[in-house]
Amino acid sequence: MTIASEIRFPPAEETAGFFVFDKMHSPRPLRPLASDLVVKPLAEGFTRAQAEYDSPLVTGCKTANYYSYVGFNPHPDPAVIEDRMSRYMGFIERTVPTIGKRWTDEWLPMVRERNEAERDRDYSAMSDEEIFARYFEMIRWMEQMWYIHGHINFALVSGSALSDFYDEVMRPEDPTEAYQILQGYHTRPVDAAHGLWKLSRAVKSDPLLSKAFDENHPRDLKAVLEGSERGRDFLVQLDEYLYDFGWRTDAVYDLADVPWRENPAIPLGVIARYVAKGEGDDPMIAFNDSVRRREERTAAIRQRLAGDSAKLAKFEELFASAKYAYPLTEDHAFYIDQMGVSLMRRFVRVLGERLAARGCLETGDDIFYLYDREVRGAMANDTDHRALVVARKADFEACSKLEPAPFLGTPPPPPVPGAFVDPFMDAMVTRLLGVKPPPEGEQDPDVIDGVAGSPGCYTGTARVVRSLEEAGELKDGEVMVCEMTLPPWVPMFAIAGAVVADVGGVMGHCAIVAREFGLPAVVGAVDGTVRIKTGQVVTVDGTNGNVYLDGRAL
């Protein structure tokens, strides 16, 4: 039996390169099949896309004790780096501005068509042999989606360039103001949030449904609603919503995570919270305010540059390219990170049931604990993996009690002032992920030094939530303290008074949504979920990126 205290993470000298714990996408231990079918293709797809820009970096992913780590490290051949660097910045300048149009005209139609076909595919009509053959096709498609995602990553460079230009011209006091010019665009997560709001209005207008939602826990609501005609009618509406928006979980990579489509307790819980709210809390109001702020910021800089035609032309050029950055950040996550992975789960569960019927597994979902080579062994030879799964589940459970190492390998040296800064790394690592050097000197133990995500100050009671299920306990006006957020978390921003997230930067999802809802937010807090306790009164200074654990007034 594996004992958690005996498990170790590899020391720096055993890892070539540098890899950080990917808390943003996989905050919990990752089951073996997901590491092979989701994360490994991600590294391959990203690296293939990066090579088309002659980036000197390769993406790598490592797993240690089932925790997922990601790294953007230099190509191992110095000659390749030297060769690529002769063209890299030229490709950044000339090719990156085309990414938004390629997504709209080329990649999005392809991804949507494939996802919608897979969503409706009838696996029950397929033989075991056909299912086995499809396994390899699904892996190829997963790698292709991550390849597209690898291109989309570069769209962040356009957003960074526009924000820097805005700062240079406008010199705002609020460090997040420059990023408001990137927001207020219609996305599928906006549709998803509005759809839940519309469902809540249907409940609010029906006394019987309102009573059911008021008196029952979200996990029991589906069974309760099935007991009445009006409840069943409502479930039909919910099912229509989930057909479009239910392919999502609160993280990304783990194929074992159950999406809303299979368990609607989370969307039902959000609807229940929305029922008590008035019309002034409609998420579309916050979205429209974000549109207004973007338009005001855009008009202001155009007015400032009216007398300088060259700079105005530069702004328009940057703006035309960067306007895709935010919609791409949200929409690619909807179609690739969320729906794409959930559809892979749908297929894998069918494959697991087929292998269980052949005696290879005890239950279909045990397939999540196998690696790719073991799945292939079962498909080819009917290998009995039941004893292996029992042992691996015990090992996985022991590792789930660990505090993962924050990184593997040796961190690179701090940047030298005036040295070359890779715009891709700046956009991805600093502005999206929120990675920054630790503060120097003696620090106030009552202060968390994070990243300014969304402006404003707020003092309130904290609630630490590490999953959307836990977030269902969030009370109106509480400070939501979380590890990360992704598009399925958007409804929580209509309930929270402020947000603190362990990971993420000023261009990450949490900061973007907080700005749209007008909530103070500190991101990149690193260990906020550890240092802050539920019930503790804290002050969130989203303008300066600090959280005060003593709840001091500012």
Coordinates of C-alpha atoms in Angstrom, one line a residue:
M1 CA 0.0 0.0 0.0
T2 CA 1.3 3.4 -0.9
I3 CA 1.7 5.8 2.0
A4 CA 1.6 9.5 1.2
S5 CA 4.4 10.4 3.6
E6 CA 6.8 8.1 1.6
I7 CA 6.1 9.7 -1.8
R8 CA 8.6 12.2 -3.1
F9 CA 8.7 14.6 -6.0
P10 CA 11.9 14.4 -8.1
P11 CA 14.7 16.8 -7.1
A12 CA 15.8 19.5 -9.6
E13 CA 18.8 17.6 -10.9
E14 CA 16.6 14.7 -12.1
T15 CA 14.6 17.0 -14.4
A16 CA 16.0 18.5 -17.6
G17 CA 14.3 21.9 -18.1
F18 CA 11.8 23.7 -16.0
F19 CA 8.1 22.8 -15.5
V20 CA 5.5 24.5 -13.3
F21 CA 2.5 22.8 -11.7
D22 CA -0.4 23.5 -14.0
K23 CA -2.9 24.5 -11.4
M24 CA -4.9 26.6 -13.9
H25 CA -6.0 23.6 -16.0
S26 CA -5.4 20.6 -13.7
P27 CA -5.6 21.7 -10.0
R28 CA -6.1 18.1 -8.8
P29 CA -4.2 14.9 -9.5
L30 CA -4.7 13.7 -13.1
R31 CA -5.7 10.2 -13.9
P32 CA -3.3 8.2 -16.1
L33 CA -5.4 8.0 -19.3
A34 CA -5.9 11.8 -19.3
S35 CA -2.2 12.4 -19.1
D36 CA -1.7 10.2 -22.2
L37 CA -4.8 11.2 -24.3
V38 CA -5.1 14.9 -23.4
V39 CA -1.9 16.3 -22.0
K40 CA 0.6 14.5 -24.2
P41 CA -1.2 15.5 -27.4
L42 CA -1.3 19.1 -26.0
A43 CA 2.5 19.3 -25.8
E44 CA 2.8 17.8 -29.3
G45 CA 0.2 20.1 -30.8
F46 CA 1.5 23.3 -29.1
T47 CA 5.1 22.5 -30.2
R48 CA 4.0 21.8 -33.8
A49 CA 2.2 25.2 -33.9
Q50 CA 5.1 27.1 -32.3
A51 CA 7.5 25.7 -34.9
E52 CA 5.4 27.4 -37.6
Y53 CA 6.3 30.8 -36.1
D54 CA 9.9 29.6 -35.8
S55 CA 9.6 29.9 -32.0
P56 CA 12.8 28.8 -30.3
L57 CA 10.6 27.1 -27.6
V58 CA 9.1 23.6 -27.3
T59 CA 6.2 22.8 -25.0
G60 CA 6.7 19.9 -22.7
C61 CA 4.4 18.3 -20.1
K62 CA 5.5 16.0 -17.3
T63 CA 3.5 14.2 -14.6
A64 CA 4.8 13.6 -11.1
N65 CA 2.7 11.6 -8.7
Y66 CA -0.2 12.2 -11.0
Y67 CA 0.1 16.0 -10.9
S68 CA 0.5 17.7 -14.2
Y69 CA 3.4 20.1 -15.0
V70 CA 4.0 22.2 -18.1
G71 CA 7.1 23.9 -19.4
F72 CA 8.1 26.2 -22.3
N73 CA 11.8 25.3 -22.7
P74 CA 14.4 26.2 -25.4
H75 CA 14.8 23.8 -28.2
P76 CA 17.5 21.3 -27.2
D77 CA 19.6 22.0 -30.3
P78 CA 21.4 25.5 -30.1
A79 CA 21.8 25.5 -33.9
V80 CA 18.0 25.2 -34.3
I81 CA 17.5 28.1 -31.9
E82 CA 20.0 30.3 -33.8
D83 CA 18.3 29.5 -37.1
R84 CA 14.8 30.1 -35.9
M85 CA 15.6 33.4 -34.2
S86 CA 16.7 34.8 -37.5
R87 CA 13.0 34.6 -38.6
Y88 CA 11.0 34.5 -35.3
M89 CA 10.2 38.2 -34.8
G90 CA 9.4 38.6 -38.5
F91 CA 6.7 35.9 -38.2
I92 CA 5.4 37.4 -34.9
E93 CA 5.0 40.7 -36.7
R94 CA 3.5 39.4 -40.0
T95 CA 1.7 36.2 -39.0
V96 CA 0.2 36.8 -35.6
P97 CA -2.3 39.4 -36.8
T98 CA -3.9 36.8 -39.1
I99 CA -4.7 34.4 -36.2
G100 CA -8.2 35.9 -35.4
K101 CA -9.3 35.6 -39.0
R102 CA -8.0 32.1 -39.3
W103 CA -10.0 31.1 -36.2
T104 CA -13.2 32.7 -37.5
D105 CA -12.9 31.5 -41.2
E106 CA -11.0 28.2 -40.9
W107 CA -10.5 26.6 -37.5
L108 CA -13.8 27.4 -35.7
P109 CA -16.0 25.9 -38.5
M110 CA -13.9 22.8 -38.5
V111 CA -13.9 22.3 -34.8
R112 CA -17.6 23.0 -34.5
E113 CA -18.5 20.6 -37.2
R114 CA -16.4 17.8 -35.7
N115 CA -17.6 18.4 -32.2
E116 CA -21.2 18.5 -33.2
A117 CA -20.8 15.2 -35.2
E118 CA -19.1 13.6 -32.2
R119 CA -21.8 14.9 -29.8
D120 CA -24.5 13.1 -31.8
R121 CA -22.5 9.9 -32.8
D122 CA -24.3 6.7 -32.0
Y123 CA -21.6 4.5 -30.6
S124 CA -24.1 1.7 -29.7
A125 CA -24.4 0.9 -33.4
M126 CA -20.6 0.3 -33.7
S127 CA -18.9 -3.0 -33.2
D128 CA -16.0 -3.5 -30.8
E129 CA -13.6 -3.5 -33.7
E130 CA -15.0 -0.2 -35.0
I131 CA -14.8 1.3 -31.5
F132 CA -11.2 0.2 -31.2
A133 CA -10.3 1.7 -34.6
R134 CA -12.0 5.0 -33.6
Y135 CA -9.7 5.2 -30.5
F136 CA -6.8 6.1 -32.7
E137 CA -8.9 8.6 -34.7
M138 CA -9.9 10.3 -31.5
I139 CA -6.3 10.7 -30.4
R140 CA -5.4 12.2 -33.7
W141 CA -8.3 14.7 -33.4
M142 CA -7.2 15.7 -29.9
E143 CA -3.7 16.5 -31.1
Q144 CA -5.2 18.5 -34.0
M145 CA -7.3 20.6 -31.6
W146 CA -4.3 21.3 -29.4
Y147 CA -2.4 22.3 -32.6
I148 CA -5.1 24.9 -33.3
H149 CA -4.9 25.9 -29.7
G150 CA -1.2 26.4 -30.1
H151 CA -1.8 28.9 -32.8
I152 CA -4.4 30.7 -30.7
N153 CA -1.9 31.1 -27.9
F154 CA -0.1 33.6 -30.1
A155 CA -3.1 35.9 -30.3
L156 CA -2.2 36.9 -26.8
V157 CA 0.8 38.7 -28.2
S158 CA -1.5 41.0 -30.1
G159 CA -3.5 41.8 -26.9
S160 CA -0.2 42.5 -25.1
A161 CA 1.0 44.9 -27.8
L162 CA -2.2 46.9 -27.8
S163 CA -2.3 47.1 -24.0
D164 CA 1.3 48.3 -23.9
F165 CA 0.6 50.9 -26.6
Y166 CA -2.5 52.1 -24.6
D167 CA -0.3 52.4 -21.4
E168 CA 2.3 54.4 -23.3
V169 CA -0.3 56.9 -24.7
M170 CA -2.8 57.2 -21.9
R171 CA -0.6 56.5 -18.8
P172 CA -3.6 55.4 -16.7
E173 CA -3.3 55.1 -12.9
D174 CA -5.2 51.8 -13.0
P175 CA -2.8 49.1 -14.2
T176 CA -5.7 47.1 -15.6
E177 CA -7.3 49.9 -17.6
A178 CA -5.3 49.1 -20.7
Y179 CA -6.8 45.6 -20.8
Q180 CA -10.4 46.9 -20.7
I181 CA -10.0 47.8 -24.3
L182 CA -9.8 44.1 -25.1
Q183 CA -13.1 43.2 -23.5
G184 CA -16.8 43.4 -24.1
Y185 CA -17.0 41.1 -27.1
H186 CA -19.7 38.4 -27.5
T187 CA -18.6 34.9 -26.7
R188 CA -20.1 31.5 -26.1
P189 CA -19.5 31.7 -22.3
V190 CA -21.6 34.9 -22.4
D191 CA -24.4 32.9 -24.1
A192 CA -24.0 30.2 -21.5
A193 CA -24.3 32.6 -18.5
H194 CA -27.3 34.3 -20.1
G195 CA -28.9 30.9 -20.7
L196 CA -28.8 30.0 -17.0
W197 CA -30.3 33.4 -16.2
K198 CA -33.2 32.8 -18.6
L199 CA -33.8 29.5 -16.9
S200 CA -33.8 31.1 -13.5
R201 CA -36.5 33.6 -14.7
A202 CA -38.7 30.6 -15.7
V203 CA -38.3 29.2 -12.2
K204 CA -38.9 32.6 -10.6
S205 CA -42.2 33.0 -12.5
D206 CA -43.6 29.6 -11.4
P207 CA -44.5 29.3 -7.7
L208 CA -44.3 25.5 -7.8
L209 CA -40.8 25.5 -9.3
S210 CA -39.6 28.3 -7.0
K211 CA -40.7 26.2 -4.0
A212 CA -38.8 23.2 -5.3
F213 CA -35.6 25.2 -5.9
D214 CA -35.9 26.9 -2.5
E215 CA -36.5 23.7 -0.4
N216 CA -34.1 21.2 -2.0
H217 CA -30.3 20.9 -2.4
P218 CA -29.1 21.1 -6.0
R219 CA -28.0 17.5 -6.0
D220 CA -31.6 16.4 -5.2
L221 CA -33.4 18.8 -7.5
K222 CA -33.5 16.7 -10.7
A223 CA -35.2 13.8 -8.9
V224 CA -37.7 16.3 -7.3
L225 CA -38.5 18.0 -10.6
E226 CA -39.1 14.6 -12.2
G227 CA -42.0 14.2 -9.8
S228 CA -44.3 16.9 -11.3
E229 CA -45.4 17.8 -14.8
R230 CA -44.1 21.4 -14.6
G231 CA -40.9 20.0 -13.2
R232 CA -40.5 17.7 -16.1
D233 CA -41.3 20.5 -18.6
F234 CA -38.5 22.5 -17.0
L235 CA -36.1 19.6 -17.2
V236 CA -36.8 19.5 -21.0
Q237 CA -35.7 23.2 -21.2
L238 CA -32.6 22.4 -19.0
D239 CA -31.7 19.5 -21.3
E240 CA -31.9 21.7 -24.3
Y241 CA -29.5 24.1 -22.6
L242 CA -27.1 21.3 -21.6
Y243 CA -27.1 19.9 -25.1
D244 CA -25.3 23.2 -26.1
F245 CA -23.6 24.2 -22.9
G246 CA -23.3 21.1 -20.7
W247 CA -20.0 19.8 -22.1
R248 CA -18.0 21.5 -19.4
T249 CA -16.4 20.8 -16.0
D250 CA -14.7 23.1 -13.4
A251 CA -11.2 22.1 -14.7
V252 CA -9.9 20.9 -18.1
Y253 CA -7.7 17.9 -18.5
D254 CA -9.1 15.0 -16.5
L255 CA -11.3 12.6 -18.5
A256 CA -12.8 11.4 -15.2
D257 CA -14.3 14.8 -14.4
V258 CA -18.1 14.6 -14.8
P259 CA -19.5 17.3 -17.1
W260 CA -22.7 19.2 -16.5
R261 CA -24.4 17.2 -19.2
E262 CA -24.1 14.0 -17.1
N263 CA -24.7 15.6 -13.7
P264 CA -26.7 18.9 -13.8
A265 CA -26.3 19.6 -10.0
I266 CA -24.0 22.5 -10.6
P267 CA -26.1 24.4 -13.2
L268 CA -29.2 23.7 -11.1
G269 CA -27.4 25.2 -8.1
V270 CA -26.5 28.3 -10.1
I271 CA -30.2 28.6 -11.3
A272 CA -31.3 28.3 -7.6
R273 CA -28.9 31.2 -6.7
Y274 CA -30.1 33.3 -9.5
V275 CA -33.8 32.8 -8.7
A276 CA -33.5 35.1 -5.6
K277 CA -31.9 37.9 -7.6
G278 CA -33.7 40.8 -9.2
E279 CA -33.7 41.9 -12.8
G280 CA -30.9 44.3 -12.1
D281 CA -28.6 41.3 -11.5
D282 CA -28.9 40.0 -15.1
P283 CA -25.4 39.0 -16.2
M284 CA -26.1 40.8 -19.5
I285 CA -26.1 44.1 -17.7
A286 CA -22.5 43.5 -16.6
F287 CA -21.6 42.4 -20.1
N288 CA -23.1 45.6 -21.6
D289 CA -21.2 47.7 -19.0
S290 CA -18.1 46.0 -20.3
V291 CA -18.9 46.9 -23.9
R292 CA -19.5 50.5 -22.8
R293 CA -16.2 50.7 -21.0
R294 CA -14.4 49.3 -24.0
E295 CA -16.1 51.8 -26.3
E296 CA -15.2 54.7 -23.9
R297 CA -11.6 53.6 -23.7
T298 CA -11.3 53.3 -27.4
A299 CA -12.9 56.7 -28.0
A300 CA -10.6 58.3 -25.5
I301 CA -7.4 57.1 -27.0
R302 CA -8.6 57.9 -30.5
Q303 CA -9.3 61.5 -29.3
R304 CA -5.9 61.7 -27.6
L305 CA -4.2 60.6 -30.9
A306 CA -6.3 62.8 -33.2
G307 CA -3.5 65.1 -33.9
D308 CA -0.9 62.4 -34.6
S309 CA -1.9 60.5 -37.7
A310 CA 1.1 58.1 -37.5
K311 CA 0.3 57.0 -34.0
L312 CA -3.4 56.8 -34.7
A313 CA -2.8 54.6 -37.6
K314 CA -0.5 52.4 -35.4
F315 CA -3.3 52.2 -32.8
E316 CA -5.9 51.1 -35.5
E317 CA -3.5 48.5 -36.8
L318 CA -3.0 47.0 -33.3
F319 CA -6.6 47.3 -32.4
A320 CA -7.7 45.4 -35.6
S321 CA -5.5 42.5 -34.6
A322 CA -6.0 42.5 -30.8
K323 CA -9.8 42.6 -30.9
Y324 CA -9.7 38.9 -31.4
A325 CA -7.6 38.2 -28.4
Y326 CA -10.3 38.1 -25.7
P327 CA -13.0 36.3 -27.7
L328 CA -10.4 33.7 -28.7
T329 CA -9.4 33.3 -25.0
E330 CA -13.0 32.5 -24.1
D331 CA -14.3 30.7 -27.2
H332 CA -11.4 28.4 -27.8
A333 CA -11.8 27.2 -24.2
F334 CA -15.4 26.5 -24.8
Y335 CA -14.9 24.5 -28.0
I336 CA -11.5 22.9 -27.4
D337 CA -10.5 22.8 -23.7
Q338 CA -14.1 22.0 -22.5
M339 CA -16.2 20.5 -25.2
G340 CA -13.4 18.7 -27.0
V341 CA -12.2 17.0 -23.8
S342 CA -15.7 16.2 -22.6
L343 CA -16.4 14.5 -26.0
M344 CA -13.2 12.5 -25.7
R345 CA -14.6 11.4 -22.2
R346 CA -17.9 10.4 -23.8
F347 CA -16.0 8.1 -26.3
V348 CA -13.6 6.7 -23.7
R349 CA -16.4 5.7 -21.4
V350 CA -18.0 3.7 -24.2
L351 CA -14.6 2.0 -24.9
G352 CA -14.3 1.3 -21.1
E353 CA -17.7 -0.4 -21.1
R354 CA -16.7 -2.6 -24.1
L355 CA -13.5 -3.6 -22.3
A356 CA -15.4 -4.3 -19.1
A357 CA -17.7 -6.6 -21.0
R358 CA -14.7 -8.5 -22.3
G359 CA -13.4 -9.0 -18.8
C360 CA -10.5 -6.5 -19.0
L361 CA -12.0 -4.1 -16.4
E362 CA -14.3 -4.4 -13.4
T363 CA -16.3 -1.3 -14.5
G364 CA -16.2 0.9 -17.6
D365 CA -14.9 4.0 -15.7
D366 CA -11.9 2.0 -14.5
I367 CA -10.4 2.8 -17.9
F368 CA -9.4 6.2 -16.6
Y369 CA -6.7 4.5 -14.4
L370 CA -5.0 2.9 -17.4
Y371 CA -2.3 4.4 -19.6
D372 CA -2.5 4.4 -23.3
R373 CA -0.3 1.4 -23.8
E374 CA -2.4 -0.6 -21.3
V375 CA -5.6 0.3 -23.2
R376 CA -4.0 -0.8 -26.4
G377 CA -3.1 -4.1 -24.7
A378 CA -6.7 -4.7 -23.7
M379 CA -8.0 -3.9 -27.1
A380 CA -5.4 -6.1 -28.8
N381 CA -5.2 -9.0 -26.4
D382 CA -8.1 -8.8 -23.9
T383 CA -5.5 -8.2 -21.2
D384 CA -7.1 -8.4 -17.7
H385 CA -6.2 -5.1 -15.9
R386 CA -8.5 -5.5 -13.0
A387 CA -5.9 -6.1 -10.4
L388 CA -3.7 -3.3 -11.8
V389 CA -6.6 -0.9 -11.5
V390 CA -7.2 -1.7 -7.9
A391 CA -3.5 -1.1 -7.1
R392 CA -3.4 2.1 -9.1
K393 CA -6.5 3.5 -7.5
A394 CA -4.8 3.1 -4.1
D395 CA -1.7 4.8 -5.3
F396 CA -3.7 7.6 -6.8
E397 CA -5.7 8.1 -3.6
A398 CA -2.4 8.4 -1.6
C399 CA -1.0 10.9 -4.0
S400 CA -4.2 13.0 -3.9
K401 CA -3.3 13.8 -0.2
L402 CA 0.0 15.4 -1.2
E403 CA 0.7 19.1 -1.6
P404 CA 2.3 19.1 -5.1
A405 CA 5.7 20.6 -5.7
P406 CA 5.3 24.0 -7.3
F407 CA 7.7 23.2 -10.0
L408 CA 10.1 20.5 -11.4
G409 CA 13.6 21.2 -12.5
T410 CA 15.7 24.3 -12.1
P411 CA 14.1 27.8 -12.6
P412 CA 15.7 29.9 -15.3
P413 CA 17.8 32.9 -14.1
P414 CA 15.8 36.2 -13.7
P415 CA 15.7 38.3 -16.8
V416 CA 18.5 40.8 -17.3
P417 CA 17.3 44.4 -17.7
G418 CA 17.4 45.4 -21.3
A419 CA 17.8 41.9 -22.6
F420 CA 15.5 40.4 -25.3
V421 CA 12.0 39.6 -24.0
D422 CA 10.2 36.9 -26.0
P423 CA 6.8 38.4 -26.7
F424 CA 5.2 35.0 -26.7
M425 CA 6.6 34.1 -23.3
D426 CA 5.7 37.5 -21.9
A427 CA 2.1 37.1 -23.0
M428 CA 1.7 33.4 -22.0
V429 CA 3.7 33.2 -18.8
T430 CA 3.5 36.7 -17.3
R431 CA 0.1 38.0 -18.6
L432 CA -1.9 34.8 -18.9
L433 CA -0.5 32.6 -16.2
G434 CA 0.5 35.4 -13.8
V435 CA 4.0 34.1 -13.0
K436 CA 6.2 36.7 -11.5
P437 CA 9.4 36.7 -9.4
P438 CA 8.9 36.3 -5.6
P439 CA 9.0 39.6 -3.7
E440 CA 12.4 40.6 -2.3
G441 CA 13.1 41.5 1.3
E442 CA 11.0 41.1 4.4
Q443 CA 7.3 40.8 3.7
D444 CA 4.3 41.7 5.8
P445 CA 2.8 38.3 6.9
D446 CA -0.7 39.8 6.6
V447 CA -0.3 40.6 3.0
I448 CA -0.5 38.4 -0.1
D449 CA 1.4 40.0 -3.0
G450 CA -0.4 38.9 -6.1
V451 CA -1.2 40.4 -9.5
A452 CA -3.7 43.2 -10.1
G453 CA -6.6 41.6 -12.0
S454 CA -9.5 43.9 -11.7
P455 CA -9.6 47.4 -10.0
G456 CA -11.3 48.3 -6.7
C457 CA -11.1 47.5 -3.0
Y458 CA -13.5 45.3 -1.1
T459 CA -13.6 44.0 2.4
G460 CA -15.7 40.9 3.1
T461 CA -15.9 37.4 4.5
A462 CA -13.8 34.9 2.5
R463 CA -15.0 31.5 1.3
V464 CA -12.3 29.1 0.0
V465 CA -13.7 27.0 -2.9
R466 CA -11.6 24.4 -4.7
S467 CA -14.3 23.2 -7.1
L468 CA -17.6 24.4 -8.6
E469 CA -19.3 22.0 -6.2
E470 CA -17.8 23.9 -3.3
A471 CA -18.5 27.2 -4.9
G472 CA -22.2 26.3 -4.7
E473 CA -21.9 27.2 -1.0
L474 CA -20.8 30.8 -1.9
K475 CA -23.0 33.4 -0.3
D476 CA -23.9 36.7 -1.8
G477 CA -21.1 39.3 -1.3
E478 CA -18.5 36.8 0.0
V479 CA -14.9 36.9 -1.3
M480 CA -14.5 33.9 -3.5
V481 CA -11.0 32.4 -2.9
C482 CA -10.2 29.8 -5.5
E483 CA -7.3 28.1 -7.2
M484 CA -8.3 29.2 -10.7
T485 CA -11.4 29.9 -12.8
L486 CA -12.4 28.8 -16.3
P487 CA -15.6 29.7 -18.3
P488 CA -17.9 27.3 -16.3
W489 CA -17.2 29.5 -13.2
V490 CA -18.7 32.7 -14.8
P491 CA -22.0 32.5 -12.9
M492 CA -20.1 32.6 -9.6
F493 CA -19.0 36.2 -10.4
A494 CA -22.6 37.3 -10.2
I495 CA -22.6 36.1 -6.5
A496 CA -19.1 37.1 -5.2
G497 CA -18.2 40.5 -3.9
A498 CA -14.5 40.1 -4.9
V499 CA -12.2 37.3 -6.1
V500 CA -8.8 36.0 -5.1
A501 CA -7.2 33.3 -7.3
D502 CA -4.0 31.3 -6.8
V503 CA -3.1 31.4 -10.5
G504 CA -3.7 33.6 -13.5
G505 CA -2.5 37.0 -14.8
V506 CA -4.1 40.2 -16.0
M507 CA -5.0 38.5 -19.3
G508 CA -6.3 35.3 -17.7
H509 CA -9.9 34.2 -17.5
C510 CA -10.4 35.2 -13.8
A511 CA -9.2 38.7 -14.3
I512 CA -11.1 39.2 -17.6
V513 CA -14.4 38.1 -16.1
A514 CA -13.9 40.0 -12.8
R515 CA -13.4 43.2 -14.9
E516 CA -16.6 42.5 -16.8
F517 CA -18.6 42.1 -13.6
G518 CA -16.9 45.1 -12.0
L519 CA -15.5 43.0 -9.1
P520 CA -12.1 43.7 -7.4
A521 CA -9.8 40.7 -8.1
V522 CA -6.3 39.7 -7.2
V523 CA -4.9 36.8 -9.3
G524 CA -1.6 35.0 -9.2
A525 CA -1.9 34.9 -5.4
V526 CA 0.0 31.5 -5.4
D527 CA -1.2 30.2 -2.0
G528 CA -4.3 32.2 -1.3
T529 CA -6.4 29.1 -0.8
V530 CA -3.9 28.0 1.9
R531 CA -3.3 31.2 3.7
I532 CA -6.9 32.4 3.7
K533 CA -9.6 30.5 5.7
T534 CA -13.3 30.4 5.2
G535 CA -15.0 32.9 7.4
Q536 CA -11.9 35.1 7.6
V537 CA -12.5 38.8 6.9
V538 CA -10.0 40.0 4.2
T539 CA -9.5 43.1 2.1
V540 CA -9.0 42.7 -1.6
D541 CA -7.1 45.5 -3.4
G542 CA -7.5 44.6 -7.0
T543 CA -5.9 47.9 -8.2
N544 CA -2.6 47.1 -6.6
G545 CA -2.7 43.3 -6.5
N546 CA -2.7 42.9 -2.7
V547 CA -4.9 40.9 -0.3
Y548 CA -4.8 42.0 3.4
L549 CA -5.4 39.0 5.6
D550 CA -6.3 41.3 8.6
G551 CA -9.2 42.9 6.8
R552 CA -7.6 46.4 7.2
A553 CA -9.4 49.4 5.8
L554 CA -7.7 51.1 2.9

